[in-house]
Amino acid sequence: MSIWVIFKLLGSLALLMFGMKSMSEALQKMAGPQLRHVLGAMTTNRFTGMLTGMLVTASVQSSTATTVMTVSFVNAGLLTLAQAISVIMGANIGTTLTAWIMSAGMSFDITSAIYPAFFIGIILIYLKHYRYIGDFLFGLSFLLLGLGTLRMTGTEMHLGENQALLDFFASFDPNSFLTTLVFLVLGGILTFCVQSSAAVMAITMILCSSGALPIYQGIALVMGENIGTTVTSNLAALSANTQARRAALAHMFFNVFGVIWILFVFRPFIDMVCGWVGYDVMMDKNAVETSVFLANAAKLSFVLAAFHTTFNVANTMILIWFIPQIEKLVCAVIKPKKVDEEEDFRLHFITAGFMKTPELSVLEAQKEIQAFSNRMQRMFGMVRELLTLSSSASNKKDNRAGDFNKLYTRIEKYEGISDNMELEIAKYLESVSDAHLSDDTKAKIRAMLREISELESIGDACFNMARTISRKYNGKEDHFIEKQYDHLHQMMELTDQSLTEMNRLMGGRRESYDVNRTFNIEHEINNYRNQLKSQNISDINNHQYTYAVGTIYMDLINECEKLGDYVVNVVEARMGTRQKEV
């Protein structure tokens, strides 16, 4: 075998994998946010969940994409674990369409149809409005070109006449259960190494259809691919939360269970599938003409595709009735970690691992920003509590003085967390923005970068108020009079209402949100600030309190008003409206 043929084989596999990746990404970009809406709306029970997983995977041509998306949705709390398991079951059926496309590519010469598709694809890409269709055509063309080249390379290599290869496969006893296990493990390792079950399936089809690899060993390789591909979703879930790791484990359990039961009915099951396709299992190469043997062997790619589909459908039909039990099993294996949220800063929804589609990345970032927003309102709640403690613990010997210092330290820690969250989310969004994005997704990322900047400013405002309260509490100035405390609590109540409205928007759909509610509260805050400013000057002149106390008092009032402005900026960024002058 010449070095040129080896490079041709490797190059055609690379084309196949690149084409599959490009086609899948283009389909996911075309589907856009509809994918997550479909997953959210159509998973009301185990059967609709299974159908949803099947349809989405058949649409985007990637069970990995569906599985990773599902794990991410569980991580973000958009799907329950039971719903995710049913979707993953459906994804295993949907992915078998890939095997049928590949078997067709192996059986027919489709290279002549590729070049017009390339030409049409480049025109559509330059039209921009249809560029995703062009990307899809390019991906499909690369996939078919890779399959065609692989098929021709396999023919050139004369694998069915390569004595060394035939002797190698003949060294395994075809009737031995150990042989089946060896090829099963080999299929799993190969899929784990190349991270593409499609590539391993293509190699298996080439070996089987050339007559070099017996069908039973070929199907054992396919079964190993089913286990190897689950490594991807488990790698994706390593940095995710408990529920997401459970969903990934359920995916592995599903495939491993299927392989175990199929081993008990291995040969009868394969013989049944071969009978459906019309492949003669008993045909001996030496007993018939070469052309008849090769014609029979050519059906093997369809046998592999048919087995892949039948196996996954049968496995789903068995396990779909046991989703509650599978859920209990994975929950028992993976226990939730008990951590203190304040001590354990990490991003809960953005997960590390291989790159996802921009739409999925934007979804994860939105969930993280929603958590960031909720955290900032909790931080403001602590500031309100700190003000209350400062009034009741004005005497340093008061037992509540310790509570004051403890709460101030906690607010200080929250300020550090808000800085870290801004940096980490911004870093993630920058990595997403390097991808080929639609104008809509670019706009979303710009808006989210503005949102996190304003949320971090809210954290700064909260900490500024906490420092002012602490300085007042530990200083030598007189204490606020009762009227000032009342005004401060009223201003903080208005500010908290604006934060509540902001979080209602962040956690829901912007189409159903009335932005005027936020603007009305902001006007109230501004008017109240102006009223208190005038009253403060009058009270100082009337010697109700000192100028120093009045300055600290107005610092807190002004900081609340600034915080309200930051809230408006977050709302405007989320709604996509122009920043309002305040």
Short mmCIF file of N, CA and C in Angstrom, two decimals, residues 72 74-76 239-242 244 339 341 344-351 364 367-368 371 375 378 421:
data_model
loop_
_atom_site.label_atom_id
_atom_site.label_comp_id
_atom_site.label_asym_id
_atom_site.label_seq_id
_atom_site.Cartn_x
_atom_site.Cartn_y
_atom_site.Cartn_z
N SER A 72 -27.14 20.89 28.36
CA SER A 72 -27.07 22.31 28.69
C SER A 72 -28.41 22.83 29.17
N VAL A 74 -30.73 21.07 30.68
CA VAL A 74 -30.92 20.55 32.05
C VAL A 74 -30.10 21.41 33.02
N ASN A 75 -28.87 21.73 32.59
CA ASN A 75 -27.99 22.58 33.39
C ASN A 75 -28.64 23.94 33.66
N ALA A 76 -29.35 24.46 32.65
CA ALA A 76 -29.99 25.78 32.78
C ALA A 76 -31.37 25.70 33.40
N SER A 239 -18.04 19.77 33.90
CA SER A 239 -18.04 21.02 34.64
C SER A 239 -19.45 21.55 34.89
N ALA A 240 -20.46 20.74 34.53
CA ALA A 240 -21.85 21.19 34.67
C ALA A 240 -22.37 20.84 36.06
N ASN A 241 -23.65 21.17 36.28
CA ASN A 241 -24.22 20.89 37.59
C ASN A 241 -24.65 19.42 37.69
N THR A 242 -25.18 19.06 38.83
CA THR A 242 -25.50 17.66 39.13
C THR A 242 -26.49 17.08 38.12
N ALA A 244 -27.16 17.92 35.05
CA ALA A 244 -26.58 17.75 33.71
C ALA A 244 -25.68 16.51 33.67
N VAL A 339 -22.52 22.69 48.83
CA VAL A 339 -21.55 23.79 48.83
C VAL A 339 -22.24 25.06 49.30
N GLU A 341 -22.92 28.68 48.62
CA GLU A 341 -22.93 29.50 47.41
C GLU A 341 -21.97 30.68 47.51
N ASP A 344 -18.40 29.33 47.07
CA ASP A 344 -18.13 28.55 45.85
C ASP A 344 -18.54 29.37 44.63
N PHE A 345 -17.74 30.38 44.29
CA PHE A 345 -18.05 31.14 43.08
C PHE A 345 -17.67 30.32 41.86
N ARG A 346 -18.61 30.11 40.99
CA ARG A 346 -18.35 29.52 39.68
C ARG A 346 -19.54 29.82 38.79
N LEU A 347 -19.31 29.74 37.49
CA LEU A 347 -20.41 29.93 36.55
C LEU A 347 -21.21 28.64 36.52
N HIS A 348 -22.51 28.74 36.74
CA HIS A 348 -23.34 27.54 36.88
C HIS A 348 -23.87 27.03 35.55
N PHE A 349 -24.05 27.91 34.58
CA PHE A 349 -24.70 27.51 33.33
C PHE A 349 -23.74 27.44 32.16
N ILE A 350 -22.69 28.25 32.17
CA ILE A 350 -21.68 28.19 31.11
C ILE A 350 -20.75 27.05 31.44
N THR A 351 -20.66 26.08 30.51
CA THR A 351 -19.85 24.90 30.76
C THR A 351 -18.67 24.86 29.82
N GLU A 364 -26.84 29.88 27.07
CA GLU A 364 -26.14 29.64 28.34
C GLU A 364 -25.72 30.96 28.98
N LYS A 367 -28.69 32.66 30.63
CA LYS A 367 -29.03 32.05 31.92
C LYS A 367 -28.04 32.51 33.00
N GLU A 368 -26.76 32.63 32.62
CA GLU A 368 -25.75 33.07 33.58
C GLU A 368 -25.99 34.52 33.98
N ALA A 371 -28.77 34.71 36.44
CA ALA A 371 -28.29 34.38 37.79
C ALA A 371 -27.51 35.56 38.38
N ARG A 375 -28.45 37.68 41.76
CA ARG A 375 -27.44 37.83 42.82
C ARG A 375 -27.30 39.30 43.23
N ARG A 378 -30.07 40.23 45.54
CA ARG A 378 -29.80 39.70 46.88
C ARG A 378 -28.78 40.59 47.61
N MET A 421 -17.73 37.58 37.94
CA MET A 421 -18.78 37.15 37.02
C MET A 421 -18.75 37.98 35.73
#
